[in-house]
JSON list of C-alpha atoms in Angstrom, two decimals:
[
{"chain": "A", "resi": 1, "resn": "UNK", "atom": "CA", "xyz": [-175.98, -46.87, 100.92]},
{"chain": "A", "resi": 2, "resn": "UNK", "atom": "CA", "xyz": [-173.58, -44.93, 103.52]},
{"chain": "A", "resi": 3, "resn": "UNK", "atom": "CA", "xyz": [-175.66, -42.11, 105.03]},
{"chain": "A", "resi": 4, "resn": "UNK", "atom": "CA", "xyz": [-173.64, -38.89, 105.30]},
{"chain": "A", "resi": 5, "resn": "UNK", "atom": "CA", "xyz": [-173.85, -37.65, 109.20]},
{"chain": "A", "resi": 6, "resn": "UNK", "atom": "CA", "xyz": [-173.54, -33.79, 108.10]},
{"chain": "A", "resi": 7, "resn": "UNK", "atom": "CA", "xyz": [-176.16, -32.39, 106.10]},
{"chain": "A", "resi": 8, "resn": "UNK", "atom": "CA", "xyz": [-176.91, -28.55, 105.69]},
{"chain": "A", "resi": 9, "resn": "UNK", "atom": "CA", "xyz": [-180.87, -27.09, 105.64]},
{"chain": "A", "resi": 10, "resn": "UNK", "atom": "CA", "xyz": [-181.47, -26.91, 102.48]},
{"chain": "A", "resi": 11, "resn": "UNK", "atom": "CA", "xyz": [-180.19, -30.19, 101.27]},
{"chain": "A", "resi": 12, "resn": "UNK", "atom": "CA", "xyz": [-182.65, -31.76, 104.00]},
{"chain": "A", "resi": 13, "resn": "UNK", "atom": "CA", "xyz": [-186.28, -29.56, 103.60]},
{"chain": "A", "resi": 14, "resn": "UNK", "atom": "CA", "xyz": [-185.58, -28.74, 99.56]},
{"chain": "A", "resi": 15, "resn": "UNK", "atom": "CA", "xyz": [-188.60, -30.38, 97.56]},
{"chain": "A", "resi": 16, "resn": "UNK", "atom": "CA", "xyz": [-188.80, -31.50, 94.57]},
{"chain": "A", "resi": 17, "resn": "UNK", "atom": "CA", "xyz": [-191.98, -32.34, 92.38]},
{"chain": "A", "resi": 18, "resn": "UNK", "atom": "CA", "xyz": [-192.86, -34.46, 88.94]},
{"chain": "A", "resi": 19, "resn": "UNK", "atom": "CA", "xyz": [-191.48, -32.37, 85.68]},
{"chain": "A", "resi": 20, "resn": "UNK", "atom": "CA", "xyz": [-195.41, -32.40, 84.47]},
{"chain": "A", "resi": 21, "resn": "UNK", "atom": "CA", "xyz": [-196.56, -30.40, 87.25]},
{"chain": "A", "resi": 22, "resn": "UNK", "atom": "CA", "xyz": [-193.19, -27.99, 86.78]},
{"chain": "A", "resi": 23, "resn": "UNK", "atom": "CA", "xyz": [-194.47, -27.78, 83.07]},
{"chain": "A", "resi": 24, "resn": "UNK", "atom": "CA", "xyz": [-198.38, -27.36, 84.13]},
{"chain": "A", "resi": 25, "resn": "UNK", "atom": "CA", "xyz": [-198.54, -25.31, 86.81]},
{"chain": "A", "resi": 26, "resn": "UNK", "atom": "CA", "xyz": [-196.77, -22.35, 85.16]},
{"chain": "A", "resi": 27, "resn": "UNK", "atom": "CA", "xyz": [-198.19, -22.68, 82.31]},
{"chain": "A", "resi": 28, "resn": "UNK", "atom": "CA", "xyz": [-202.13, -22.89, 83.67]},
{"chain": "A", "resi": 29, "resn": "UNK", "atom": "CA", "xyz": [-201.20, -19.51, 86.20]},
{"chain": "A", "resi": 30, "resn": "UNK", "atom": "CA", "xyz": [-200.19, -17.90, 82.78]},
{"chain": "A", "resi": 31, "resn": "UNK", "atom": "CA", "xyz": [-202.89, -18.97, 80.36]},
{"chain": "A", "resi": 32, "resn": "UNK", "atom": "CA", "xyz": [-205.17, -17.66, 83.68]},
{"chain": "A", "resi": 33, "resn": "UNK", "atom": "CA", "xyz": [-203.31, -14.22, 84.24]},
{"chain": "A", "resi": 34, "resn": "UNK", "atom": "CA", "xyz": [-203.70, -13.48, 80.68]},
{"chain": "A", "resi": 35, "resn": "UNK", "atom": "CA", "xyz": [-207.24, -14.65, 80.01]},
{"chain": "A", "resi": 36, "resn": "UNK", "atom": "CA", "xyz": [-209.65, -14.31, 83.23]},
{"chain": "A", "resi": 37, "resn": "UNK", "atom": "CA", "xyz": [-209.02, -10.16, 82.83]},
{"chain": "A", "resi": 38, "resn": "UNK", "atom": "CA", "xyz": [-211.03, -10.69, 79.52]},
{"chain": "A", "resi": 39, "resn": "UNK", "atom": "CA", "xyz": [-213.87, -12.35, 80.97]},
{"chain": "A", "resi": 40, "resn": "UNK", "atom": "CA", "xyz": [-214.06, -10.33, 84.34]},
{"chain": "A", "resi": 41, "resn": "UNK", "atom": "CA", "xyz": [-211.59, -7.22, 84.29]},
{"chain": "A", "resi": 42, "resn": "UNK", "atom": "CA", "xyz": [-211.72, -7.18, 88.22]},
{"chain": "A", "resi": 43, "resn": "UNK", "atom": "CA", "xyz": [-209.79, -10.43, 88.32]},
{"chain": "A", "resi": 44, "resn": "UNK", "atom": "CA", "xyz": [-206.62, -8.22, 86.76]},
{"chain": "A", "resi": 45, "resn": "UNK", "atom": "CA", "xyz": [-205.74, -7.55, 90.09]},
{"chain": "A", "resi": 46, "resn": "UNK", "atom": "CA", "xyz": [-204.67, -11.14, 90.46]},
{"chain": "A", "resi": 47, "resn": "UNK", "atom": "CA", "xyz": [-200.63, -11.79, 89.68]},
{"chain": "A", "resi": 48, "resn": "UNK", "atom": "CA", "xyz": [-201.00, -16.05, 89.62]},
{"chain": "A", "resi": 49, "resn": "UNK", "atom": "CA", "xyz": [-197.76, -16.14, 87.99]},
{"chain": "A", "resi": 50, "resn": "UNK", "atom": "CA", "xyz": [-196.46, -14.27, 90.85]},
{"chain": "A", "resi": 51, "resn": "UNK", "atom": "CA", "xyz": [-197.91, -16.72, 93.67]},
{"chain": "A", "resi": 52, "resn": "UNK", "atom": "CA", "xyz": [-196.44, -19.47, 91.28]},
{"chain": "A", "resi": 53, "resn": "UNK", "atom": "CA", "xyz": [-192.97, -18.17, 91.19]},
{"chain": "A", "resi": 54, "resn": "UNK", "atom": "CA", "xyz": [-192.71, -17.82, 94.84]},
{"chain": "A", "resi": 55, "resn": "UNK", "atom": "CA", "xyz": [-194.31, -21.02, 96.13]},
{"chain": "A", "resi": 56, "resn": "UNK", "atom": "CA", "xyz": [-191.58, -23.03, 93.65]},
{"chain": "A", "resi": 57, "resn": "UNK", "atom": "CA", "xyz": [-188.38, -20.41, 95.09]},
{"chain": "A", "resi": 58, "resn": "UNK", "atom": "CA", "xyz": [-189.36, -21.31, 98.36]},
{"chain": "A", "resi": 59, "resn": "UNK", "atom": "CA", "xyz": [-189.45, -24.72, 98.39]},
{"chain": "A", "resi": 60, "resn": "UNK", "atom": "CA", "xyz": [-186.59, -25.21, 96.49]},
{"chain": "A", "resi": 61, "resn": "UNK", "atom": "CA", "xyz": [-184.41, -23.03, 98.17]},
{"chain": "A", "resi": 62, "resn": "UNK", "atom": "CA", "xyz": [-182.07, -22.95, 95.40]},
{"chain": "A", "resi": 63, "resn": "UNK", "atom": "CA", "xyz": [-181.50, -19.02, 95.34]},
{"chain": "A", "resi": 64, "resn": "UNK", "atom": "CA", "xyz": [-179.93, -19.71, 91.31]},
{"chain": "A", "resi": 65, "resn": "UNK", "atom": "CA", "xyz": [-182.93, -22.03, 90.38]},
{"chain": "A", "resi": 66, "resn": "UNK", "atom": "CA", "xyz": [-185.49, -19.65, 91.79]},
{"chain": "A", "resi": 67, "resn": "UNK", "atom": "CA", "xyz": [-183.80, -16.48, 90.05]},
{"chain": "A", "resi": 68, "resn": "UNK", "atom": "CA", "xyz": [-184.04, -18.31, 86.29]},
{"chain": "A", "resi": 69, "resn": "UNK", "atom": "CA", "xyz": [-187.46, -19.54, 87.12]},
{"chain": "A", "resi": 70, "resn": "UNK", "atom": "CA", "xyz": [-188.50, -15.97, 87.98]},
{"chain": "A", "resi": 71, "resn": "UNK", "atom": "CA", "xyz": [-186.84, -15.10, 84.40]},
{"chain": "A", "resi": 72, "resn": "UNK", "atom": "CA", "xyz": [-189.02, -17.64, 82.42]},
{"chain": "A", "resi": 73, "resn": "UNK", "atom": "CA", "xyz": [-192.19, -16.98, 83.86]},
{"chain": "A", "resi": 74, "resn": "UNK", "atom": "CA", "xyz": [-191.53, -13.21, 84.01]},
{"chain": "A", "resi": 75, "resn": "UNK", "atom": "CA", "xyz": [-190.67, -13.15, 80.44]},
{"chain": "A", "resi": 76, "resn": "UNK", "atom": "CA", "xyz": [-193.75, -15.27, 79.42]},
{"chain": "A", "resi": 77, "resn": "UNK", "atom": "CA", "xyz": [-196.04, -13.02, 81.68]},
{"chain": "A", "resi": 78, "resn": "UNK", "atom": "CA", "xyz": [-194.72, -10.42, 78.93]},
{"chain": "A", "resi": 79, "resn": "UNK", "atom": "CA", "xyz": [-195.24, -12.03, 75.90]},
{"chain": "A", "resi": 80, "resn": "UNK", "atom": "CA", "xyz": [-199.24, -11.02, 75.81]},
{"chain": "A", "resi": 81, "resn": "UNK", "atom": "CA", "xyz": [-199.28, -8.22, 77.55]},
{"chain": "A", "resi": 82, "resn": "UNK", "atom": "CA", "xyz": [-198.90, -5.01, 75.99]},
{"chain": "A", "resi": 83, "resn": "UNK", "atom": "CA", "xyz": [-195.92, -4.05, 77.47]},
{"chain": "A", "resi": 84, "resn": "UNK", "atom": "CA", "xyz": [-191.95, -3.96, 76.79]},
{"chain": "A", "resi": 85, "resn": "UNK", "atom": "CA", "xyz": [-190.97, -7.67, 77.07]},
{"chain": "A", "resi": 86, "resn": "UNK", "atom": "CA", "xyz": [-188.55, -7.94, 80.38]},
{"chain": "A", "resi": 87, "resn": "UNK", "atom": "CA", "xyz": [-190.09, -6.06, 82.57]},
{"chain": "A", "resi": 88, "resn": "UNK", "atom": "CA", "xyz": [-192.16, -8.51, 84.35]},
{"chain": "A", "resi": 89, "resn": "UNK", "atom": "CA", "xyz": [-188.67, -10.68, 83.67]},
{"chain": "A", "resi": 90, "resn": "UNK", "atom": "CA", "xyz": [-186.48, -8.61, 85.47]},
{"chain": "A", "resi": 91, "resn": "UNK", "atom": "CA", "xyz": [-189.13, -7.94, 88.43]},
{"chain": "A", "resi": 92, "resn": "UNK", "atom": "CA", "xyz": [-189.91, -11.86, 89.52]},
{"chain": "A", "resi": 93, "resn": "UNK", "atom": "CA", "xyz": [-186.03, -12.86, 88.71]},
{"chain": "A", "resi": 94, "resn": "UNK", "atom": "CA", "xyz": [-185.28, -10.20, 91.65]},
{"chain": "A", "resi": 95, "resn": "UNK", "atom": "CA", "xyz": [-188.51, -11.44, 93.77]},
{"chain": "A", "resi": 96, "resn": "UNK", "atom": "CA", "xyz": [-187.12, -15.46, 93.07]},
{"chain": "A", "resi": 97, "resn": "UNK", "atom": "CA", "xyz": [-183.84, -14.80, 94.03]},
{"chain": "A", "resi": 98, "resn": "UNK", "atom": "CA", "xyz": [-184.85, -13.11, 97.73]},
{"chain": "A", "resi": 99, "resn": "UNK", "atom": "CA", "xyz": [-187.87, -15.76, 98.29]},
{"chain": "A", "resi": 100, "resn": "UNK", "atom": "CA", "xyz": [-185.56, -18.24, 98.06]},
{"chain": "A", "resi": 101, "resn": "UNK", "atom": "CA", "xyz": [-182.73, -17.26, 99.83]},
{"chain": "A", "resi": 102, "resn": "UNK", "atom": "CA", "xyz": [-185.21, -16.45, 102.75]},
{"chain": "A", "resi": 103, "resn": "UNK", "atom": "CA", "xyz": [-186.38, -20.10, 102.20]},
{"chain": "A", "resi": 104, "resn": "UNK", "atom": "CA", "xyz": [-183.04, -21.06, 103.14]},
{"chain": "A", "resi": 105, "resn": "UNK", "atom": "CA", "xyz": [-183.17, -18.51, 106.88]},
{"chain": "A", "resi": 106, "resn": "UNK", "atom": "CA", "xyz": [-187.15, -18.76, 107.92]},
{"chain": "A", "resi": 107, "resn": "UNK", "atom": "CA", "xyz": [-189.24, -21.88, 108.31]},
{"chain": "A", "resi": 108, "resn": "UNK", "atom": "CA", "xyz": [-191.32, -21.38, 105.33]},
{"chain": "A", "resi": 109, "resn": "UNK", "atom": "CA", "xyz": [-193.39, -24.41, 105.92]},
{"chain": "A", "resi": 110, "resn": "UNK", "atom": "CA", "xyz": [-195.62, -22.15, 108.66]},
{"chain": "A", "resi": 111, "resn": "UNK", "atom": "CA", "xyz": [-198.64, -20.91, 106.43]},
{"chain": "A", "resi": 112, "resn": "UNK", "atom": "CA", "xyz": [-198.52, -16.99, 108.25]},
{"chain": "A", "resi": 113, "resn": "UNK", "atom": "CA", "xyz": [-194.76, -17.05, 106.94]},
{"chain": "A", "resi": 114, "resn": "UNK", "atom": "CA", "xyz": [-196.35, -17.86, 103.69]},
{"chain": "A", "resi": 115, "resn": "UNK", "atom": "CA", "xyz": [-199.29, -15.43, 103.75]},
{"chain": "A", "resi": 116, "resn": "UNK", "atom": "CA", "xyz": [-196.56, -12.42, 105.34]},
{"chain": "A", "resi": 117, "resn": "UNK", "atom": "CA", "xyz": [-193.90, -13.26, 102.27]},
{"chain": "A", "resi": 118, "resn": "UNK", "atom": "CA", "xyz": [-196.45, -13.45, 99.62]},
{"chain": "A", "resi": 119, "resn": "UNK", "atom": "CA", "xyz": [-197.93, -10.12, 100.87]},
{"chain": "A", "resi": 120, "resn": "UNK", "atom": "CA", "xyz": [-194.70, -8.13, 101.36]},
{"chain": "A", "resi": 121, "resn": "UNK", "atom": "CA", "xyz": [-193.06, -9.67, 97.99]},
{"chain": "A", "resi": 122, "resn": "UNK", "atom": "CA", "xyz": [-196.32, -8.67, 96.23]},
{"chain": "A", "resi": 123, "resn": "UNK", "atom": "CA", "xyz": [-195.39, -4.90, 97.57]},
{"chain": "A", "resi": 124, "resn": "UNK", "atom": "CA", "xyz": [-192.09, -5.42, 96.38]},
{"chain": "A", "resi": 125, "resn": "UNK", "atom": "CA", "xyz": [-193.18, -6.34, 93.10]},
{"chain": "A", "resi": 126, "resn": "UNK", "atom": "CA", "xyz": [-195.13, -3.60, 92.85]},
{"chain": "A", "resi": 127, "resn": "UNK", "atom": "CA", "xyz": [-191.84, -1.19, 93.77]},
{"chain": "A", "resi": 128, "resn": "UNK", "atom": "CA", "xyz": [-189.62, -2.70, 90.96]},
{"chain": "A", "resi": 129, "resn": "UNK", "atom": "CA", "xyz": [-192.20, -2.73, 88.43]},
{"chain": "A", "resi": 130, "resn": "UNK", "atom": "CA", "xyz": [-192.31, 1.39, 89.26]},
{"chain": "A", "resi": 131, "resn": "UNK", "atom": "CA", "xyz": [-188.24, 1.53, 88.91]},
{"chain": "A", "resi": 132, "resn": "UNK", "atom": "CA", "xyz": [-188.15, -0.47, 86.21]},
{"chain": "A", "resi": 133, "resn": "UNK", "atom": "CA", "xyz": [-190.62, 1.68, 84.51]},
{"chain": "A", "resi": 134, "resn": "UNK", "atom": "CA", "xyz": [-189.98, 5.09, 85.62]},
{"chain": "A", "resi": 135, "resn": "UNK", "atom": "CA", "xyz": [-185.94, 5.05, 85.79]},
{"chain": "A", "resi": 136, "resn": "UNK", "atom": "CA", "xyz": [-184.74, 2.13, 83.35]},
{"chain": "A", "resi": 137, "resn": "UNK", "atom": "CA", "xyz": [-187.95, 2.66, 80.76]},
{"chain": "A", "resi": 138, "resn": "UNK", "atom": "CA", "xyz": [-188.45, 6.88, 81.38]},
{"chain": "A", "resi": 139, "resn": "UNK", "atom": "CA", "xyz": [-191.65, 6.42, 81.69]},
{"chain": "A", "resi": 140, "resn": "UNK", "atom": "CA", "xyz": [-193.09, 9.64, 83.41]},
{"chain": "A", "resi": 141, "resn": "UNK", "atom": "CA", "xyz": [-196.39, 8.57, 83.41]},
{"chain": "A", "resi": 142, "resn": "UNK", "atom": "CA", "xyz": [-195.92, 5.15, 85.70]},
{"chain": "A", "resi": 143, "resn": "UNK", "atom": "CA", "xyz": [-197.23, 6.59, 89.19]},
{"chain": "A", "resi": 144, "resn": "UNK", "atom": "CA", "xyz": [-198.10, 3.87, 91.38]},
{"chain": "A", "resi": 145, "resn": "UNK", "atom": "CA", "xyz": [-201.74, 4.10, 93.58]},
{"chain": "A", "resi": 146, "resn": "UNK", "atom": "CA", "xyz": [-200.01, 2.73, 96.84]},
{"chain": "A", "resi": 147, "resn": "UNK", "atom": "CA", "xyz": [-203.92, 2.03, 98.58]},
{"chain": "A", "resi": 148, "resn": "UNK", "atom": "CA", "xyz": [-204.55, -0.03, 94.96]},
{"chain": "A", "resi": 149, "resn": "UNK", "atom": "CA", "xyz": [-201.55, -1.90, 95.54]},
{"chain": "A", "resi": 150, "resn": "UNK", "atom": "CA", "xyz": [-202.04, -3.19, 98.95]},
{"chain": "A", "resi": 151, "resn": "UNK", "atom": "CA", "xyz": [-205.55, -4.47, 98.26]},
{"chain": "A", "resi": 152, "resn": "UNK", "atom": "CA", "xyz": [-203.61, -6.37, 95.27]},
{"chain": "A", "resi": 153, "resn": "UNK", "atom": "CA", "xyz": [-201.16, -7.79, 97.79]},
{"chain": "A", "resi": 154, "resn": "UNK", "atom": "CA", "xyz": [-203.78, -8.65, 100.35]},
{"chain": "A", "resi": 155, "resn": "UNK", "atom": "CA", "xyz": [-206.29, -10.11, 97.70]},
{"chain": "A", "resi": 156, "resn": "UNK", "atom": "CA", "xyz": [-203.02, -11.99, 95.99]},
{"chain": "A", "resi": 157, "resn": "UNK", "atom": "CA", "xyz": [-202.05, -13.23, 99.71]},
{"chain": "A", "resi": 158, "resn": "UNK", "atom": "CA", "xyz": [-205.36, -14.86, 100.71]},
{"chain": "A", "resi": 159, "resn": "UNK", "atom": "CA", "xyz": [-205.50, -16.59, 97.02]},
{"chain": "A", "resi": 160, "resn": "UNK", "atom": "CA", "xyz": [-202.54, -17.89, 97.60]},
{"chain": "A", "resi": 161, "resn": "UNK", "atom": "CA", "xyz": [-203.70, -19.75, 100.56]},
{"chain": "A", "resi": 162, "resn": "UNK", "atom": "CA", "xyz": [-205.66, -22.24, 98.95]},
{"chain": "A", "resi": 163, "resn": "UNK", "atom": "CA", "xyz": [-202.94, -22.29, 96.03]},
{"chain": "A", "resi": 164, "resn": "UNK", "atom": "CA", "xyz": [-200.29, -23.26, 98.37]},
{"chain": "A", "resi": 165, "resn": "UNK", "atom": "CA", "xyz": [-202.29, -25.88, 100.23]},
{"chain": "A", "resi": 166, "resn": "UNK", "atom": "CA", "xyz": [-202.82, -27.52, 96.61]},
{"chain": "A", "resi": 167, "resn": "UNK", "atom": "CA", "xyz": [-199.12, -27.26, 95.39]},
{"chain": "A", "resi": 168, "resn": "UNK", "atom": "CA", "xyz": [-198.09, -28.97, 98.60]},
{"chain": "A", "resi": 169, "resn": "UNK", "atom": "CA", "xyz": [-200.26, -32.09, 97.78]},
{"chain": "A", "resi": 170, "resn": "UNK", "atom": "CA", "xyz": [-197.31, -32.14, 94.64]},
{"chain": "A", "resi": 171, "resn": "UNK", "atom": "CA", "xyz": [-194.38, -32.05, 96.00]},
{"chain": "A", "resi": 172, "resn": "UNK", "atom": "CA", "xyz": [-192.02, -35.56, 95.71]},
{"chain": "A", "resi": 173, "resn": "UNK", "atom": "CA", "xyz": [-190.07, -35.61, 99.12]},
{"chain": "A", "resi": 174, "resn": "UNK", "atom": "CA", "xyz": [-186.88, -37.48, 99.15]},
{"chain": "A", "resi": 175, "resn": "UNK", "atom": "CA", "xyz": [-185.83, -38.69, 102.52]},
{"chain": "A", "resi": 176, "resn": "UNK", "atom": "CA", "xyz": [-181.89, -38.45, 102.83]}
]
């Protein structure tokens, strides 16, 4: 097979992995979001579906991939909530479009880079979910605690650590 001497960034560091764990992993962050509230309400503060979306935008670095998967899972964060369905979609479509066009700029491999984008795109989330809900909804009432939120984005950054690490084990490299 002729080997092609040009090859951009993202065609040589984007990673692929098996459908099941494509299927799983989402699916096991969800069933989790939604369910370990009811057991423990402290462990509301976790956003797995978030850590989830951005591990697969970054290493993928498909900006158009990462967008629709933010969609799905946003949407399905939605269905059990109580909630307009959308909102969450709307928020993590934004959140997998910029993780992973930054994929495609910043070495992403580097577990700080990790740790830094998962903390600052949890922040973000938290600003989009307060337009989305104050302008686009009118909901007067949505007034963000800004002290709350960074103790979610640091507690959401350091169990994403571990997350990561585990996720990486999955990945199916190609060598071009």
């Amino acid at each position: 097979m002729p080997r092609r001497p040009f090859t951009n960034r993202r065609e040589l560091e984007e990673h692929s992995f098996h459908p099941a764990v494509l299927l799983a992993v989402p699916l096991c962050a969800l069933f989790l979001n939604a369910y370990l509230p009811r057991i423990w309400q402290p462990l509301s503060i976790l956003d797995l579906p978030l850590i989830i979306v951005l591990y697969f935008s970054i290493a993928w670095r498909n900006p158009i991939a990462g967008t629709l998967f933010g969609t799905v899972i946003g949407l399905l964060q939605d269905l059990p909530g109580n909630q307009f369905i959308g909102v969450n979609g709307i928020a993590k479509s934004v959140l997998g479009y910029a993780a992973a066009s930054i994929g495609l700029k910043v070495d992403v491999e580097n577990m700080v880079t990790r740790v830094a984008m998962n903390f600052v795109f949890c922040l973000l989330q938290s600003a989009l979910l307060y337009l989305i809900q104050s302008i686009l909804l009118g909901q007067a009432e949505a007034h963000p605690r800004w002290i709350h939120e960074l103790i979610r984005a640091a507690i959401n950054s350091a169990v994403a650590i571990p997350i990561f690490l585990l996720l990486d084990r999955t990945r199916m490299d190609t060598v071009l």
